[in-house]
Coordinates of C-alpha atoms in Angstrom, one line a residue:
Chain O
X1 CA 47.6 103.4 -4.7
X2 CA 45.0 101.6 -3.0
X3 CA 43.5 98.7 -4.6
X4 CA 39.7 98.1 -5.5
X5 CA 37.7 98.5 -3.2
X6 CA 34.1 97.1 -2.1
X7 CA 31.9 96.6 0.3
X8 CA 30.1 95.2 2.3
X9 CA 32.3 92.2 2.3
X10 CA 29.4 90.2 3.3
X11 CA 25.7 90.6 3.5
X12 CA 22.8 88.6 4.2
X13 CA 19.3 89.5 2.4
X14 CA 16.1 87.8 3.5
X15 CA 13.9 87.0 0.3
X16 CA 12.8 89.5 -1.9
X17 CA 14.9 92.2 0.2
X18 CA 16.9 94.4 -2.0
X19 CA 20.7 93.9 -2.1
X20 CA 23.2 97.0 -2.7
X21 CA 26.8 96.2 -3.7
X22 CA 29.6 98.7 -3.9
X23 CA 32.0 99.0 -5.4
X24 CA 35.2 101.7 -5.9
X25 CA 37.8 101.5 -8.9
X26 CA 41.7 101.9 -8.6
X27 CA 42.2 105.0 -9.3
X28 CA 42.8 106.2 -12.1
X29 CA 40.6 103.5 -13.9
X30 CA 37.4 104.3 -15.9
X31 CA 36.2 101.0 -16.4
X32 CA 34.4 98.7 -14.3
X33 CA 33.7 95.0 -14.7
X34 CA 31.2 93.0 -12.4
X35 CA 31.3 89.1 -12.3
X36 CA 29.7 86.6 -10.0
X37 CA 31.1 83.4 -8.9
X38 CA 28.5 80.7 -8.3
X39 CA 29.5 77.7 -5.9
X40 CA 31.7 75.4 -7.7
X41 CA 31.3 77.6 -10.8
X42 CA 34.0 79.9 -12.5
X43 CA 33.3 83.6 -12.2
X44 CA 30.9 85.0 -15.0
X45 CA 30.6 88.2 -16.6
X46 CA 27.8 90.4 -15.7
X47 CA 27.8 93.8 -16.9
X48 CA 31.0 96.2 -18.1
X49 CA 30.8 100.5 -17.6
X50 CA 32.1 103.4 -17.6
X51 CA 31.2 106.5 -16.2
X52 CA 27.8 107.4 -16.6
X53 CA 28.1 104.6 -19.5
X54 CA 26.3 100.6 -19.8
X55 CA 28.7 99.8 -22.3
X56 CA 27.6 95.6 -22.2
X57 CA 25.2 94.3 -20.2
X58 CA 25.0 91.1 -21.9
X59 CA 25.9 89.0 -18.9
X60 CA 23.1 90.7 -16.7
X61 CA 19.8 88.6 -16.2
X62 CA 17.2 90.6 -17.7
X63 CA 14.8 90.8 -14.4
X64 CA 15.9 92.3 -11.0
X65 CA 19.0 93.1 -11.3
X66 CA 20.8 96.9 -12.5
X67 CA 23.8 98.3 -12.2
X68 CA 25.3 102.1 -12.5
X69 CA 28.6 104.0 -12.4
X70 CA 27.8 107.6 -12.0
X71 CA 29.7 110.2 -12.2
X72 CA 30.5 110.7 -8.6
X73 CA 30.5 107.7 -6.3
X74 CA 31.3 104.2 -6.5
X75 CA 29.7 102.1 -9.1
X76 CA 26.5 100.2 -7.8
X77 CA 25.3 96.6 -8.5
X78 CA 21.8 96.2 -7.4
X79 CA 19.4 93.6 -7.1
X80 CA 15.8 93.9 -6.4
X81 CA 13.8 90.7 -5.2
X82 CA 16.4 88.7 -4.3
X83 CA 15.9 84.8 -4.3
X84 CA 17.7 81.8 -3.0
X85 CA 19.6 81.7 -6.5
X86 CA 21.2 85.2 -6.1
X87 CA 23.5 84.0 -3.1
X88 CA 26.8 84.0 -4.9
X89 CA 30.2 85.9 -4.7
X90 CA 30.5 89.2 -6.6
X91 CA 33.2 90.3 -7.9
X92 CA 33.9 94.1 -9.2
X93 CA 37.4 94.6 -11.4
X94 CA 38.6 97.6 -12.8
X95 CA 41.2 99.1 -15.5
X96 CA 42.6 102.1 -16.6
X97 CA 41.6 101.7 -20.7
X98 CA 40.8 99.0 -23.0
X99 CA 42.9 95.8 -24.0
X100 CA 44.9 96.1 -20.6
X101 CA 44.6 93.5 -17.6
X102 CA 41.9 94.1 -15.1
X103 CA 42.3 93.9 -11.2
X104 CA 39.6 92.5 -8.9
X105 CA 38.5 93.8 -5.8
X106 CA 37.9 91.2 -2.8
X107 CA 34.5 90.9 -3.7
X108 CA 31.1 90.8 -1.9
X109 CA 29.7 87.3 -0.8
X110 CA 26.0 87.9 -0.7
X111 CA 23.5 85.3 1.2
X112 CA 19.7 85.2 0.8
X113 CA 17.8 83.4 3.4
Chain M
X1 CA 29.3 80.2 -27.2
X2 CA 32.8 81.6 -26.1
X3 CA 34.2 79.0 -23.5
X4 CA 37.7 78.1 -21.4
X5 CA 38.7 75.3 -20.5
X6 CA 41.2 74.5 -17.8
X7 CA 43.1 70.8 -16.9
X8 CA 43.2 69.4 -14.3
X9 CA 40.7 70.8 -12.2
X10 CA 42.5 69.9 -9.3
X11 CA 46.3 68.8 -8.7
X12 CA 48.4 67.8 -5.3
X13 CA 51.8 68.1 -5.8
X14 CA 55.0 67.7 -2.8
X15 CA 57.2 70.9 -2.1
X16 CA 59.9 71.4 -4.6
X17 CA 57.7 69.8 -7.7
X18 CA 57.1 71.7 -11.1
X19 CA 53.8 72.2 -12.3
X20 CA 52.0 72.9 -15.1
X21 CA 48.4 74.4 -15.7
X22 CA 46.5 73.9 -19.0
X23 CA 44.2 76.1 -20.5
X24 CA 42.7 75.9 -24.0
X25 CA 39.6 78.6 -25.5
X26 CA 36.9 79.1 -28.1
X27 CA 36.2 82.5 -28.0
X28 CA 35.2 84.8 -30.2
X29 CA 36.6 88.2 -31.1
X30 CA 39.9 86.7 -28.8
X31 CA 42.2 89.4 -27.5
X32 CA 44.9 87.7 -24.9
X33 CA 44.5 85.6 -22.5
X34 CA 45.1 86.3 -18.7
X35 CA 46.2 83.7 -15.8
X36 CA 45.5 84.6 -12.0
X37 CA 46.0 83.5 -8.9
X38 CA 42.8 83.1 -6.4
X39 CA 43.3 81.9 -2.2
X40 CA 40.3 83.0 -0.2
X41 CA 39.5 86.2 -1.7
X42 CA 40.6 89.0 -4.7
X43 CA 42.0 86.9 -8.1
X44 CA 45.3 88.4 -8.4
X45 CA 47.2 89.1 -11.6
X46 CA 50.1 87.2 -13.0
X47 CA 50.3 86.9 -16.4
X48 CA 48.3 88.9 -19.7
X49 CA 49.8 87.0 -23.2
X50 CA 48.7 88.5 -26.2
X51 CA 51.7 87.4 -28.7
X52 CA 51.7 83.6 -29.4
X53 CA 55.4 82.3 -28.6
X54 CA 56.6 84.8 -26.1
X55 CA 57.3 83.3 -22.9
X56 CA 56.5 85.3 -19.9
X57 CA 58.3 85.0 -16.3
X58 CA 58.3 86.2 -12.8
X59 CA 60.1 84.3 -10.4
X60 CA 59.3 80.7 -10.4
X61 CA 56.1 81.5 -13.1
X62 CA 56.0 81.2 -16.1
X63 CA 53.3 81.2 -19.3
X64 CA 53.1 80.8 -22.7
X65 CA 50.3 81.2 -25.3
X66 CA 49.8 79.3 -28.9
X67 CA 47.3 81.3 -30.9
X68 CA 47.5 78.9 -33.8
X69 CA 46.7 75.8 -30.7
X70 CA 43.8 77.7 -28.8
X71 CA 46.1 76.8 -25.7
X72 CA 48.1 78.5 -23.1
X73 CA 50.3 77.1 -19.7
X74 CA 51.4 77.8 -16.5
X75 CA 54.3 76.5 -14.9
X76 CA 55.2 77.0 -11.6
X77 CA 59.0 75.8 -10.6
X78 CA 60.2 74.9 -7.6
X79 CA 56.3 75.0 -5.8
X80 CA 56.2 76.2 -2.4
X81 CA 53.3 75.7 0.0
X82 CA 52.5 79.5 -0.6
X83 CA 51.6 78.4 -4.6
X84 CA 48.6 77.0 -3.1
X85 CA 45.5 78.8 -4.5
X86 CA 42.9 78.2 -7.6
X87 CA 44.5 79.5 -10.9
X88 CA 42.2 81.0 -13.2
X89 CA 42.8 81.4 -16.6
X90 CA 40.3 83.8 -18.7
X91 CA 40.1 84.8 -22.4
X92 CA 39.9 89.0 -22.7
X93 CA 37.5 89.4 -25.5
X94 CA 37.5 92.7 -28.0
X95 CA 35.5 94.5 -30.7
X96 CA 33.0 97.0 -28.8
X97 CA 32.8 95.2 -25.4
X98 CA 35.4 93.8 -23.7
X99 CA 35.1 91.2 -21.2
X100 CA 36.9 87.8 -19.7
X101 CA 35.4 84.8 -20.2
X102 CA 36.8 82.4 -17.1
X103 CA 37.8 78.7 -16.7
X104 CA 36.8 77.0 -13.5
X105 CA 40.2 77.1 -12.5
X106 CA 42.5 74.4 -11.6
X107 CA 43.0 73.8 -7.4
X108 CA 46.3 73.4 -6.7
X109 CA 47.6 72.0 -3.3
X110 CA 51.3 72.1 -2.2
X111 CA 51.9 69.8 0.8
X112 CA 55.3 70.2 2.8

């Protein structure tokens, strides 16, 4: 059973360039989790889904930024407009229902120049 | 505002030592707490506690959880220079949304 997937692994955004971050649950799992790890910050919650589904979004800064988990396909984290700030790790984790532990995929390390 | 807390931030220990990791949270709507195990990429899962008192191993690893306390620990037995890595410990939150709520993790170095 392959693990969570996403990719790219890295990507570099010039200002106000969108960025596009993938990401592909175990499978199996319905529910996806996106976190972002600032430098010499813990990680922090960002949004939680499930297909087709914004269940809690209450970690997501209002402006810019989106996410999705269609039915088909991976889920998507996107920013629009991407600024200096945005350069962090993100992290996507999934899980096969609630109250059970989540699993992180390797996470995207985005860098705005 | 739900928050984790995590001593020491940082810890050098000599092969063979025994460890252990603090962790105490405030968080609302609590559910368990989870401990995992970061080197350069993917947190990897060790430990979920949701009982307070049960004591939960795998190898040299160990954790506990006091509900009552707001507090949970990690020991690590025996540390090898493989144990070295961030541990993370994060509150899973319930009731509608369920998220983890993170510590900055404690850095643990394990020289030969």
């Amino acid at each position: 059973n392959a693990g969570v997937m996403q990719n790219p692994r890295h990507l570099v955004r010039r200002r106000g360039q969108e960025a596009r971050l993938r990401c592909s649950p175990m499978k199996g799992h319905s529910h996806v989790y996106w976190y972002r790890q600032l430098p010499e910050e813990g990680l922090k919650f960002m949004v939680y889904l499930q297909k087709e589904n914004i269940i809690d979004e209450s970690g997501m800064p209002k402006e810019r930024f989106s996410a999705e988990f269609p039915k088909e396909g991976p889920s998507i984290l996107r920013i629009q407009q991407v600024v200096r700030g945005d350069s962090a790790a993100y992290f996507c984790a999934s899980s096969p229902g609630l109250s059970v532990e989540q699993y992180f995929g390797p996470g995207t390390r985005l860098t705005v120049t | 505002e739900d928050k984790v807390v995590q001593s020491p931030l940082s810890l050098v220990v000599h092969e063979g030592d025994t460890v252990t990791l603090n962790c105490s949270y405030e968080v609302t709507n609590f559910r368990s707490l989870l401990w995992y195990k970061q080197e350069k990429k993917a947190p990897t899962f060790l430990f979920m506690l949701t009982s307070s008192g049960i004591e939960k191993k795998s190898g040299r690893l160990s954790s506990i959880l006091d509900k009552k306390e707001l507090f949970s620990i990690l020991n690590i037995t025996a540390t090898q220079t493989g144990d070295s890595a961030v541990y993370l410990c994060a509150a899973l939150t319930q009731g509608g949304s369920e998220k983890l709520v993170f510590g900055k993790g404690t850095k643990l170095t394990v020289n030969p």
